[in-house]
Structure formats: structure tokens, C-alpha cells
PDB file of C-alpha atoms and ligand atoms in Angstrom:
ATOM      1  CA  UNK A  29     -11.350   0.967 -13.405  1.00 68.00           C
ATOM      2  CA  UNK A  30      -8.142  -0.296 -11.865  1.00 77.00           C
ATOM      3  CA  UNK A  31      -6.823   3.664 -12.766  1.00 89.00           C
ATOM      4  CA  UNK A  32      -8.101   6.479 -12.333  1.00 96.00           C
ATOM      5  CA  UNK A  33      -9.373   8.667 -15.878  1.00 98.00           C
ATOM      6  CA  UNK A  34      -7.597  11.617 -16.457  1.00 98.00           C
ATOM      7  CA  UNK A  35      -9.104  14.424 -18.758  1.00 98.00           C
ATOM      8  CA  UNK A  36      -6.846  17.105 -20.462  1.00 98.00           C
ATOM      9  CA  UNK A  37      -7.308  19.849 -22.842  1.00 98.00           C
ATOM     10  CA  UNK A  38      -8.166  22.977 -23.668  1.00 97.00           C
ATOM     11  CA  UNK A  39     -10.580  25.044 -22.184  1.00 95.00           C
ATOM     12  CA  UNK A  40     -13.704  24.521 -24.068  1.00 95.00           C
ATOM     13  CA  UNK A  41     -13.011  21.021 -25.106  1.00 97.00           C
ATOM     14  CA  UNK A  42     -15.471  19.470 -23.185  1.00 96.00           C
ATOM     15  CA  UNK A  43     -13.655  18.185 -20.086  1.00 97.00           C
ATOM     16  CA  UNK A  44     -16.571  18.620 -17.731  1.00 96.00           C
ATOM     17  CA  UNK A  45     -19.947  17.486 -19.884  1.00 97.00           C
ATOM     18  CA  UNK A  46     -18.056  14.573 -21.340  1.00 98.00           C
ATOM     19  CA  UNK A  47     -16.150  14.029 -18.037  1.00 98.00           C
ATOM     20  CA  UNK A  48     -19.255  13.797 -16.022  1.00 98.00           C
ATOM     21  CA  UNK A  49     -21.160  11.642 -18.671  1.00 98.00           C
ATOM     22  CA  UNK A  50     -18.186   9.304 -18.615  1.00 98.00           C
ATOM     23  CA  UNK A  51     -17.563   8.840 -14.530  1.00 98.00           C
ATOM     24  CA  UNK A  52     -21.932   8.144 -14.720  1.00 98.00           C
ATOM     25  CA  UNK A  53     -21.411   5.456 -17.330  1.00 97.00           C
ATOM     26  CA  UNK A  54     -18.316   3.407 -15.443  1.00 97.00           C
ATOM     27  CA  UNK A  55     -20.246   4.477 -12.304  1.00 97.00           C
ATOM     28  CA  UNK A  56     -17.030   6.504 -10.564  1.00 97.00           C
ATOM     29  CA  UNK A  57     -17.018   9.672  -9.046  1.00 98.00           C
ATOM     30  CA  UNK A  58     -16.194  12.689 -10.936  1.00 98.00           C
ATOM     31  CA  UNK A  59     -13.811  15.568  -9.886  1.00 98.00           C
ATOM     32  CA  UNK A  60     -13.145  18.645 -11.650  1.00 98.00           C
ATOM     33  CA  UNK A  61      -9.512  20.258 -10.340  1.00 98.00           C
ATOM     34  CA  UNK A  62     -10.548  24.280 -10.311  1.00 97.00           C
ATOM     35  CA  UNK A  63     -13.942  22.493  -8.431  1.00 97.00           C
ATOM     36  CA  UNK A  64     -12.188  21.128  -6.028  1.00 98.00           C
ATOM     37  CA  UNK A  65      -8.922  23.711  -5.491  1.00 98.00           C
ATOM     38  CA  UNK A  66     -12.257  26.785  -4.974  1.00 97.00           C
ATOM     39  CA  UNK A  67     -13.327  24.117  -2.680  1.00 97.00           C
ATOM     40  CA  UNK A  68     -10.130  24.270  -0.768  1.00 96.00           C
ATOM     41  CA  UNK A  69      -9.097  27.715  -0.563  1.00 96.00           C
ATOM     42  CA  UNK A  70     -12.178  29.332  -0.259  1.00 97.00           C
ATOM     43  CA  UNK A  71     -10.824  31.404  -3.824  1.00 96.00           C
ATOM     44  CA  UNK A  72     -12.328  31.455  -7.358  1.00 95.00           C
ATOM     45  CA  UNK A  73      -9.863  30.424  -9.855  1.00 95.00           C
ATOM     46  CA  UNK A  74     -10.087  34.396 -11.264  1.00 93.00           C
ATOM     47  CA  UNK A  75      -9.093  35.595  -7.618  1.00 95.00           C
ATOM     48  CA  UNK A  76      -6.243  33.236  -7.375  1.00 96.00           C
ATOM     49  CA  UNK A  77      -4.854  34.348 -11.243  1.00 95.00           C
ATOM     50  CA  UNK A  78      -5.149  38.043 -10.017  1.00 94.00           C
ATOM     51  CA  UNK A  79      -3.878  37.678  -6.309  1.00 96.00           C
ATOM     52  CA  UNK A  80      -1.217  35.154  -6.476  1.00 97.00           C
ATOM     53  CA  UNK A  81       0.001  34.848 -10.609  1.00 96.00           C
ATOM     54  CA  UNK A  82      -0.472  31.834 -12.707  1.00 95.00           C
ATOM     55  CA  UNK A  83       1.992  29.638 -11.134  1.00 96.00           C
ATOM     56  CA  UNK A  84       0.966  29.907  -8.034  1.00 97.00           C
ATOM     57  CA  UNK A  85      -2.354  28.115  -9.246  1.00 97.00           C
ATOM     58  CA  UNK A  86      -0.464  25.680 -11.123  1.00 97.00           C
ATOM     59  CA  UNK A  87       0.976  24.943  -7.745  1.00 97.00           C
ATOM     60  CA  UNK A  88      -2.569  24.366  -6.450  1.00 97.00           C
ATOM     61  CA  UNK A  89      -3.275  22.476  -9.424  1.00 98.00           C
ATOM     62  CA  UNK A  90      -0.102  20.456  -8.772  1.00 98.00           C
ATOM     63  CA  UNK A  91      -0.857  19.585  -5.124  1.00 98.00           C
ATOM     64  CA  UNK A  92      -5.088  18.715  -5.467  1.00 98.00           C
ATOM     65  CA  UNK A  93      -4.336  16.308  -8.271  1.00 98.00           C
ATOM     66  CA  UNK A  94      -1.498  14.194  -6.317  1.00 98.00           C
ATOM     67  CA  UNK A  95      -3.896  14.347  -3.362  1.00 97.00           C
ATOM     68  CA  UNK A  96      -6.958  12.770  -6.033  1.00 97.00           C
ATOM     69  CA  UNK A  97      -4.929  10.362  -7.361  1.00 97.00           C
ATOM     70  CA  UNK A  98      -3.710   8.553  -4.341  1.00 97.00           C
ATOM     71  CA  UNK A  99      -7.737   8.245  -3.380  1.00 95.00           C
ATOM     72  CA  UNK A 100     -10.448   6.222  -4.893  1.00 95.00           C
ATOM     73  CA  UNK A 101     -10.742   5.681  -8.786  1.00 96.00           C
ATOM     74  CA  UNK A 102     -12.130   8.689 -10.503  1.00 98.00           C
ATOM     75  CA  UNK A 103     -13.091  10.721 -13.772  1.00 98.00           C
ATOM     76  CA  UNK A 104     -10.823  13.953 -12.965  1.00 98.00           C
ATOM     77  CA  UNK A 105     -11.050  16.831 -15.582  1.00 98.00           C
ATOM     78  CA  UNK A 106      -8.307  19.013 -14.990  1.00 98.00           C
ATOM     79  CA  UNK A 107      -7.535  22.447 -15.907  1.00 97.00           C
ATOM     80  CA  UNK A 108      -6.456  23.516 -19.387  1.00 97.00           C
ATOM     81  CA  UNK A 109      -3.047  24.353 -18.246  1.00 97.00           C
ATOM     82  CA  UNK A 110      -2.394  21.723 -16.017  1.00 98.00           C
ATOM     83  CA  UNK A 111       0.151  20.001 -18.213  1.00 98.00           C
ATOM     84  CA  UNK A 112       2.238  22.704 -18.266  1.00 97.00           C
ATOM     85  CA  UNK A 113       3.310  21.807 -15.497  1.00 98.00           C
ATOM     86  CA  UNK A 114       6.373  18.845 -15.492  1.00 98.00           C
ATOM     87  CA  UNK A 115       5.423  17.450 -11.668  1.00 98.00           C
ATOM     88  CA  UNK A 116       1.611  17.419 -12.737  1.00 98.00           C
ATOM     89  CA  UNK A 117       2.633  15.774 -16.074  1.00 98.00           C
ATOM     90  CA  UNK A 118       4.838  13.101 -14.207  1.00 98.00           C
ATOM     91  CA  UNK A 119       2.066  12.321 -12.010  1.00 98.00           C
ATOM     92  CA  UNK A 120      -1.001  11.648 -14.075  1.00 98.00           C
ATOM     93  CA  UNK A 121       1.587   9.880 -16.574  1.00 97.00           C
ATOM     94  CA  UNK A 122       2.118   7.350 -13.986  1.00 97.00           C
ATOM     95  CA  UNK A 123      -1.321   6.907 -12.358  1.00 96.00           C
ATOM     96  CA  UNK A 124      -3.732   7.728 -14.471  1.00 97.00           C
ATOM     97  CA  UNK A 125      -4.930   6.613 -17.746  1.00 97.00           C
ATOM     98  CA  UNK A 126      -4.993   9.814 -19.377  1.00 98.00           C
ATOM     99  CA  UNK A 127      -7.342  11.041 -22.449  1.00 98.00           C
ATOM    100  CA  UNK A 128      -6.828  14.510 -24.679  1.00 98.00           C
ATOM    101  CA  UNK A 129      -9.717  15.765 -25.409  1.00 98.00           C
ATOM    102  CA  UNK A 130      -9.656  17.833 -28.751  1.00 98.00           C
ATOM    103  CA  UNK A 131     -11.464  20.540 -30.658  1.00 97.00           C
ATOM    104  CA  UNK A 132     -10.502  22.764 -33.546  1.00 96.00           C
ATOM    105  CA  UNK A 133      -9.988  26.243 -32.329  1.00 95.00           C
ATOM    106  CA  UNK A 134     -13.273  27.645 -33.997  1.00 95.00           C
ATOM    107  CA  UNK A 135     -15.142  25.035 -31.683  1.00 95.00           C
ATOM    108  CA  UNK A 136     -12.833  26.138 -28.602  1.00 95.00           C
ATOM    109  CA  UNK A 137     -13.947  29.705 -29.252  1.00 93.00           C
ATOM    110  CA  UNK A 138     -17.344  29.283 -29.487  1.00 91.00           C
ATOM    111  CA  UNK A 139     -17.837  27.288 -26.038  1.00 91.00           C
ATOM    112  CA  UNK A 140     -15.847  29.695 -24.130  1.00 90.00           C
ATOM    113  CA  UNK A 141     -16.527  33.302 -25.978  1.00 81.00           C
ATOM    114  CA  UNK A 142     -19.038  33.949 -23.377  1.00 73.00           C
ATOM    115  CA  UNK A 143     -17.573  32.757 -20.441  1.00 75.00           C
ATOM    116  CA  UNK A 144     -16.183  35.941 -18.403  1.00 73.00           C
ATOM    117  CA  UNK A 145     -14.628  33.059 -15.510  1.00 75.00           C
ATOM    118  CA  UNK A 146     -11.336  32.498 -17.630  1.00 82.00           C
ATOM    119  CA  UNK A 147      -8.630  34.609 -16.097  1.00 79.00           C
ATOM    120  CA  UNK A 148      -6.488  33.975 -19.497  1.00 84.00           C
ATOM    121  CA  UNK A 149      -8.801  35.055 -22.100  1.00 83.00           C
ATOM    122  CA  UNK A 150      -9.116  38.481 -20.156  1.00 84.00           C
ATOM    123  CA  UNK A 151      -7.762  39.823 -23.558  1.00 86.00           C
ATOM    124  CA  UNK A 152      -8.796  41.899 -26.134  1.00 87.00           C
ATOM    125  CA  UNK A 153      -8.015  39.486 -28.978  1.00 89.00           C
ATOM    126  CA  UNK A 154      -9.157  35.275 -27.221  1.00 88.00           C
ATOM    127  CA  UNK A 155      -8.486  34.100 -30.597  1.00 91.00           C
ATOM    128  CA  UNK A 156      -5.155  34.565 -30.935  1.00 93.00           C
ATOM    129  CA  UNK A 157      -4.636  34.135 -27.471  1.00 93.00           C
ATOM    130  CA  UNK A 158      -6.066  30.482 -27.388  1.00 94.00           C
ATOM    131  CA  UNK A 159      -4.012  29.895 -30.941  1.00 96.00           C
ATOM    132  CA  UNK A 160      -1.120  30.621 -28.661  1.00 96.00           C
ATOM    133  CA  UNK A 161      -2.077  28.115 -25.927  1.00 96.00           C
ATOM    134  CA  UNK A 162      -3.143  25.834 -27.916  1.00 97.00           C
ATOM    135  CA  UNK A 163       0.152  25.633 -30.151  1.00 97.00           C
ATOM    136  CA  UNK A 164       2.024  26.017 -26.727  1.00 98.00           C
ATOM    137  CA  UNK A 165       0.501  23.196 -25.107  1.00 98.00           C
ATOM    138  CA  UNK A 166       0.359  20.536 -27.972  1.00 98.00           C
ATOM    139  CA  UNK A 167       3.107  18.909 -27.598  1.00 98.00           C
ATOM    140  CA  UNK A 168       2.106  18.096 -23.846  1.00 98.00           C
ATOM    141  CA  UNK A 169      -1.502  17.295 -24.570  1.00 98.00           C
ATOM    142  CA  UNK A 170       0.251  14.495 -27.073  1.00 98.00           C
ATOM    143  CA  UNK A 171       2.054  12.867 -24.438  1.00 97.00           C
ATOM    144  CA  UNK A 172      -1.696  11.413 -23.440  1.00 98.00           C
ATOM    145  CA  UNK A 173      -1.796   7.678 -24.821  1.00 97.00           C
ATOM    146  CA  UNK A 174      -5.669   8.506 -25.885  1.00 98.00           C
ATOM    147  CA  UNK A 175      -7.037  11.232 -27.999  1.00 98.00           C
ATOM    148  CA  UNK A 176     -10.683  12.257 -28.598  1.00 98.00           C
ATOM    149  CA  UNK A 177     -11.651  14.680 -30.750  1.00 98.00           C
ATOM    150  CA  UNK A 178     -15.127  16.584 -29.274  1.00 98.00           C
ATOM    151  CA  UNK A 179     -16.350  18.391 -32.108  1.00 96.00           C
ATOM    152  CA  UNK A 180     -16.502  15.470 -34.933  1.00 96.00           C
ATOM    153  CA  UNK A 181     -19.570  13.140 -33.286  1.00 97.00           C
ATOM    154  CA  UNK A 182     -22.469  13.745 -31.282  1.00 97.00           C
ATOM    155  CA  UNK A 183     -22.082  13.574 -27.532  1.00 97.00           C
ATOM    156  CA  UNK A 184     -23.172  10.358 -27.149  1.00 98.00           C
ATOM    157  CA  UNK A 185     -21.259   8.581 -29.684  1.00 98.00           C
ATOM    158  CA  UNK A 186     -18.328  10.794 -28.237  1.00 98.00           C
ATOM    159  CA  UNK A 187     -18.772   9.440 -24.479  1.00 98.00           C
ATOM    160  CA  UNK A 188     -18.456   5.788 -26.232  1.00 98.00           C
ATOM    161  CA  UNK A 189     -15.790   6.567 -28.425  1.00 98.00           C
ATOM    162  CA  UNK A 190     -13.683   7.397 -24.870  1.00 98.00           C
ATOM    163  CA  UNK A 191     -15.822   4.204 -23.076  1.00 98.00           C
ATOM    164  CA  UNK A 192     -13.978   2.337 -25.746  1.00 97.00           C
ATOM    165  CA  UNK A 193     -10.216   3.846 -25.762  1.00 97.00           C
ATOM    166  CA  UNK A 194     -10.512   3.321 -21.864  1.00 97.00           C
ATOM    167  CA  UNK A 195     -11.372  -0.218 -22.201  1.00 94.00           C
ATOM    168  CA  UNK A 196      -8.949  -1.066 -24.272  1.00 93.00           C
ATOM    169  CA  UNK A 197      -6.035   0.849 -23.191  1.00 92.00           C
ATOM    170  CA  UNK A 198      -6.749  -0.424 -19.623  1.00 85.00           C
ATOM    171  CA  UNK A 199      -6.675  -4.099 -20.946  1.00 83.00           C
ATOM    172  CA  UNK A 200      -3.015  -3.268 -22.381  1.00 82.00           C
ATOM    173  CA  UNK A 201      -1.585  -1.641 -19.012  1.00 75.00           C
TER     174      UNK A 201
HETATM  175  C1  S3P B 305      -7.388  26.965 -17.844  1.00 95.76           C
HETATM  176  C2  S3P B 305      -8.109  26.610 -17.462  1.00 95.76           C
HETATM  177  C3  S3P B 305      -9.268  26.535 -16.791  1.00 95.76           C
HETATM  178  C4  S3P B 305      -8.531  26.988 -15.500  1.00 95.76           C
HETATM  179  C5  S3P B 305      -8.187  28.399 -15.172  1.00 95.76           C
HETATM  180  C6  S3P B 305      -6.851  28.002 -16.560  1.00 95.76           C
HETATM  181  C7  S3P B 305      -6.044  27.218 -18.561  1.00 95.76           C
HETATM  182  O1  S3P B 305      -9.729  26.082 -16.439  1.00 95.76           O
HETATM  183  O2  S3P B 305      -8.090  25.914 -15.114  1.00 95.76           O
HETATM  184  O3  S3P B 305      -8.563  29.123 -15.651  1.00 95.76           O
HETATM  185  O4  S3P B 305      -4.556  27.520 -18.057  1.00 95.76           O
HETATM  186  O5  S3P B 305      -5.978  26.441 -20.157  1.00 95.76           O
HETATM  187  P1  S3P B 305     -10.606  24.790 -17.909  1.00 95.76           P
HETATM  188  O6  S3P B 305      -9.733  24.263 -18.672  1.00 95.76           O
HETATM  189  O7  S3P B 305     -11.607  23.728 -17.331  1.00 95.76           O
HETATM  190  O8  S3P B 305     -11.140  25.579 -18.515  1.00 95.76           O
END
């Protein structure tokens, strides 16, 4: 692999589970932006949102993604909102093979509904919030040259589809 692979998509789209498996198949390290930010700051993501706000968090994301993409190739899972930052978008488009992992709203809701650690879903109506985030983010996710549905096929088949798409794409760049 010449380039890092960056996974974008909504919370609950399968970035972590699929990303880990993809990394294993490609013998690349798997990294998660949220986990790396928590390690570097010593703070939980929810705490950063509460104390410093979303804009500060997007700044941490951009800096961390830039640093990770300057290193050895890896599979990098990004937080669902990372694409909302223009600097982050430019960076990943220039330095990585970007995959948008897509899932229906119903699937996303099922996957994230029991998770208390997602600050943006601490609201009375998580379904409406998720829909609104998805609508706002879709034009930016859509910039990804590879797009894979994660709730149509089984897990292994989805990983195979990702592998195939990455190989095809990297042969053309
Ligand atoms: C966010 C998604 C989270 C995390 C933060 C904000 C978002 O990551 O970065 O809570 O804006 O959608 P996951 O997509 O890994 O859940």
C-alpha cells in the first residue's frame, strides 16, 4: 500500500470494526483518531466537547490526522464529523485513499442508541439529530472516491468489497 486508507462516515457506520479487519488483511496498523486524541490530551472526547466545544475538537482532529498521515501507511478511522473541517478534507484527499462507509439511518440508530459516549447524540431526539448530521455531512462524505455500504452484505463480504475497491483505486492513482 502506497497510501494510507482513511475511513469516513457517520458514527455507527462500522469504521472501527471494519477498519480493524481491513488493516489486518493489509498488514497495516489500525489507528483511530478519537483514541489518538484521547491519548494525546489525556481527556475523553465527551469531556473535550463539554469543556472546549466542538470547534476546538475539530482542530485537534485536523492536527492529529495531519500527524498520522505524515507517518507510515495505516488504516485510519476518523470521527464522523471530521469531514466538516475544510483543512481535514483537503488533507485526507491529498494524502490518503478515502472510503466513505455508508449505512441507513435505521442501522446507525440501532448501532449507536445504547452508547452514552457520543456527545452529539445527548439530545431528546437522537434520530432527528442523526438525520440532520447525515444531511449536512453527505455532500462532504460524497467526495470520497470509494463508497461502501456496510449494512447490505455480511461483515466479511463487506471487508472483501473494501479490499477490492482499495486495490482498484490504488492501481489507478
Ligand atoms: C462525532 C463522532 C465520534 C466522535 C465525536 C464526534 C461526530 O466518532 O469523533 O463524538 O461528530 O459524528 P465516531 O464517528 O467514531 O463515533
